[in-house]
Amino acid sequence: MKNNPTIILITGASHTGKTLLAQKMLEKYGYPYLSIDHLKMGLIRSGKTDLTPEDDDALTEYLWPIVREMVKTAIENKQNFIVEGCYIPFDWRKDFEEPYLPSIRYVCLAMTDDYIETHFAEIKANSSVIEERLDDTYCTIDNLKKDNHAYMKGCRKNGERIVIIDSDYNQTTNKILTL
């Protein structure tokens, strides 16, 4: 495709700053973004699905085909677009033919165990910096470590690059802002 648009898929473990990064990209580049969480909650609250916010694997299967086709439409219309959320499968590339792939940039955020242990209070304090979290009780050091390990494992298994947050969060994520 000529004049490829830029599609940015931002995924990662809970509390890694996916929404914050998408917001920073919106502000810097003017690209619209979709929070998959908004789509999820719209479908759940409207009664269009019996799934609940805790049905992560089932939600990925349910939401990804919709999001995937939105991405294809944006590329076909030569529109820049950011999609952020944890419902992007690690094997996402299999769903796009070759003409689409050059337009898509995949970003997976993950924090190291040391970062989580050292910055846990800061992670918790910033958990609602963009979106208000109504229930954050599941955010524990052990749950964060487990979630981040799962993202690192899934990305590595599928040959995807991971942006590792291990010291300075802003410095690490600011490097991503350079398209």
GROMACS .gro file of C-alpha atoms in nm:
model
  179
    1MET     CA    1   0.000   0.000   0.000
    2LYS     CA    2   0.131   0.346  -0.084
    3ASN     CA    3   0.162   0.613   0.186
    4ASN     CA    4   0.125   0.366   0.466
    5PRO     CA    5  -0.053   0.506   0.767
    6THR     CA    6   0.080   0.435   1.114
    7ILE     CA    7  -0.115   0.197   1.332
    8ILE     CA    8   0.020   0.151   1.683
    9LEU     CA    9  -0.093  -0.144   1.892
   10ILE     CA   10  -0.006  -0.091   2.259
   11THR     CA   11  -0.044  -0.385   2.492
   12GLY     CA   12   0.108  -0.509   2.811
   13ALA     CA   13   0.043  -0.614   3.163
   14SER     CA   14  -0.196  -0.431   3.392
   15HIS     CA   15  -0.065  -0.103   3.535
   16THR     CA   16   0.222  -0.070   3.284
   17GLY     CA   17   0.094   0.261   3.147
   18LYS     CA   18  -0.067   0.156   2.817
   19THR     CA   19  -0.336   0.423   2.836
   20LEU     CA   20  -0.089   0.690   2.948
   21LEU     CA   21   0.138   0.608   2.653
   22ALA     CA   22  -0.157   0.621   2.412
   23GLN     CA   23  -0.259   0.959   2.557
   24LYS     CA   24   0.097   1.092   2.515
   25MET     CA   25   0.098   0.973   2.152
   26LEU     CA   26  -0.238   1.139   2.092
   27GLU     CA   27  -0.102   1.465   2.230
   28LYS     CA   28   0.226   1.444   2.037
   29TYR     CA   29   0.103   1.316   1.699
   30GLY     CA   30  -0.269   1.388   1.699
   31TYR     CA   31  -0.349   1.023   1.623
   32PRO     CA   32  -0.683   0.911   1.761
   33TYR     CA   33  -0.679   0.615   1.994
   34LEU     CA   34  -0.915   0.344   2.101
   35SER     CA   35  -0.905   0.204   2.450
   36ILE     CA   36  -1.017  -0.157   2.413
   37ASP     CA   37  -1.140  -0.129   2.773
   38HIS     CA   38  -1.397   0.128   2.657
   39LEU     CA   39  -1.517  -0.106   2.384
   40LYS     CA   40  -1.530  -0.393   2.637
   41MET     CA   41  -1.732  -0.197   2.890
   42GLY     CA   42  -1.966  -0.060   2.625
   43LEU     CA   43  -2.047  -0.412   2.507
   44ILE     CA   44  -2.083  -0.544   2.863
   45ARG     CA   45  -2.296  -0.255   2.990
   46SER     CA   46  -2.519  -0.258   2.683
   47GLY     CA   47  -2.592  -0.626   2.735
   48LYS     CA   48  -2.438  -0.723   2.398
   49THR     CA   49  -2.234  -0.990   2.576
   50ASP     CA   50  -2.267  -1.199   2.891
   51LEU     CA   51  -1.892  -1.174   2.951
   52THR     CA   52  -1.765  -0.988   3.257
   53PRO     CA   53  -1.455  -0.771   3.302
   54GLU     CA   54  -1.282  -1.071   3.466
   55ASP     CA   55  -1.316  -1.296   3.157
   56ASP     CA   56  -0.981  -1.192   3.007
   57ASP     CA   57  -0.917  -1.483   2.767
   58ALA     CA   58  -1.277  -1.493   2.647
   59LEU     CA   59  -1.275  -1.115   2.605
   60THR     CA   60  -0.966  -1.134   2.386
   61GLU     CA   61  -1.141  -1.389   2.163
   62TYR     CA   62  -1.455  -1.174   2.155
   63LEU     CA   63  -1.299  -0.829   2.111
   64TRP     CA   64  -0.994  -0.897   1.892
   65PRO     CA   65  -1.188  -0.978   1.571
   66ILE     CA   66  -1.369  -0.644   1.602
   67VAL     CA   67  -1.053  -0.448   1.679
   68ARG     CA   68  -0.859  -0.631   1.404
   69GLU     CA   69  -1.113  -0.527   1.142
   70MET     CA   70  -1.109  -0.168   1.270
   71VAL     CA   71  -0.730  -0.168   1.222
   72LYS     CA   72  -0.765  -0.303   0.867
   73THR     CA   73  -1.025  -0.038   0.787
   74ALA     CA   74  -0.798   0.239   0.919
   75ILE     CA   75  -0.511   0.112   0.705
   76GLU     CA   76  -0.730   0.086   0.395
   77ASN     CA   77  -0.850   0.442   0.456
   78LYS     CA   78  -0.491   0.558   0.513
   79GLN     CA   79  -0.570   0.678   0.864
   80ASN     CA   80  -0.331   0.680   1.160
   81PHE     CA   81  -0.472   0.502   1.464
   82ILE     CA   82  -0.361   0.392   1.810
   83VAL     CA   83  -0.519   0.093   1.982
   84GLU     CA   84  -0.435   0.020   2.344
   85GLY     CA   85  -0.538  -0.257   2.574
   86CYS     CA   86  -0.457  -0.599   2.706
   87TYR     CA   87  -0.690  -0.777   2.460
   88ILE     CA   88  -0.440  -0.791   2.172
   89PRO     CA   89  -0.328  -1.151   2.122
   90PHE     CA   90   0.044  -1.227   2.113
   91ASP     CA   91   0.001  -1.395   1.773
   92TRP     CA   92  -0.176  -1.091   1.623
   93ARG     CA   93   0.039  -1.097   1.306
   94LYS     CA   94  -0.134  -1.411   1.175
   95ASP     CA   95  -0.451  -1.204   1.130
   96PHE     CA   96  -0.300  -0.959   0.881
   97GLU     CA   97  -0.194  -1.018   0.524
   98GLU     CA   98   0.142  -0.878   0.412
   99PRO     CA   99   0.011  -0.548   0.270
  100TYR     CA  100  -0.116  -0.449   0.616
  101LEU     CA  101   0.188  -0.538   0.827
  102PRO     CA  102   0.421  -0.250   0.727
  103SER     CA  103   0.169  -0.005   0.872
  104ILE     CA  104   0.145  -0.172   1.213
  105ARG     CA  105   0.379  -0.105   1.502
  106TYR     CA  106   0.340  -0.331   1.805
  107VAL     CA  107   0.443  -0.210   2.150
  108CYS     CA  108   0.430  -0.441   2.451
  109LEU     CA  109   0.507  -0.290   2.791
  110ALA     CA  110   0.634  -0.505   3.077
  111MET     CA  111   0.795  -0.428   3.411
  112THR     CA  112   1.072  -0.628   3.576
  113ASP     CA  113   1.028  -0.780   3.920
  114ASP     CA  114   1.283  -0.537   4.063
  115TYR     CA  115   1.098  -0.240   3.915
  116ILE     CA  116   0.767  -0.362   4.058
  117GLU     CA  117   0.916  -0.417   4.404
  118THR     CA  118   1.101  -0.086   4.408
  119HIS     CA  119   0.822   0.127   4.256
  120PHE     CA  120   0.506  -0.047   4.377
  121ALA     CA  121   0.376   0.256   4.571
  122GLU     CA  122   0.434   0.476   4.265
  123ILE     CA  123   0.262   0.223   4.035
  124LYS     CA  124  -0.042   0.218   4.265
  125ALA     CA  125  -0.042   0.598   4.298
  126ASN     CA  126  -0.044   0.641   3.919
  127SER     CA  127  -0.297   0.368   3.843
  128SER     CA  128  -0.574   0.621   3.774
  129VAL     CA  129  -0.369   0.893   3.608
  130ILE     CA  130  -0.575   0.871   3.283
  131GLU     CA  131  -0.873   0.650   3.364
  132GLU     CA  132  -1.030   0.616   3.707
  133ARG     CA  133  -0.999   0.259   3.834
  134LEU     CA  134  -1.307   0.177   4.036
  135ASP     CA  135  -1.157  -0.138   4.186
  136ASP     CA  136  -0.781  -0.173   4.216
  137THR     CA  137  -0.771  -0.435   4.491
  138TYR     CA  138  -0.627  -0.699   4.255
  139CYS     CA  139  -0.315  -0.485   4.211
  140THR     CA  140  -0.064  -0.655   4.436
  141ILE     CA  141   0.307  -0.706   4.389
  142ASP     CA  142   0.254  -1.077   4.325
  143ASN     CA  143  -0.026  -1.019   4.072
  144LEU     CA  144   0.178  -0.756   3.887
  145LYS     CA  145   0.478  -0.987   3.868
  146LYS     CA  146   0.264  -1.275   3.743
  147ASP     CA  147   0.094  -1.057   3.480
  148ASN     CA  148   0.423  -0.907   3.358
  149HIS     CA  149   0.585  -1.251   3.336
  150ALA     CA  150   0.292  -1.374   3.124
  151TYR     CA  151   0.333  -1.083   2.882
  152MET     CA  152   0.707  -1.133   2.852
  153LYS     CA  153   0.659  -1.507   2.792
  154GLY     CA  154   0.383  -1.451   2.533
  155CYS     CA  155   0.584  -1.193   2.342
  156ARG     CA  156   0.900  -1.402   2.342
  157LYS     CA  157   0.711  -1.711   2.227
  158ASN     CA  158   0.575  -1.515   1.930
  159GLY     CA  159   0.897  -1.331   1.847
  160GLU     CA  160   0.763  -0.992   1.954
  161ARG     CA  161   0.979  -0.721   2.103
  162ILE     CA  162   0.907  -0.614   2.461
  163VAL     CA  163   0.968  -0.270   2.605
  164ILE     CA  164   1.111  -0.355   2.946
  165ILE     CA  165   1.053  -0.102   3.221
  166ASP     CA  166   1.334  -0.161   3.469
  167SER     CA  167   1.451   0.176   3.599
  168ASP     CA  168   1.302   0.507   3.485
  169TYR     CA  169   0.945   0.474   3.359
  170ASN     CA  170   0.928   0.811   3.181
  171GLN     CA  171   1.270   0.773   3.018
  172THR     CA  172   1.176   0.425   2.889
  173THR     CA  173   0.835   0.522   2.755
  174ASN     CA  174   0.955   0.855   2.611
  175LYS     CA  175   1.186   0.656   2.379
  176ILE     CA  176   0.873   0.492   2.233
  177LEU     CA  177   0.729   0.833   2.143
  178THR     CA  178   0.978   0.865   1.859
  179LEU     CA  179   0.801   0.724   1.556
   0.00000   0.00000   0.00000
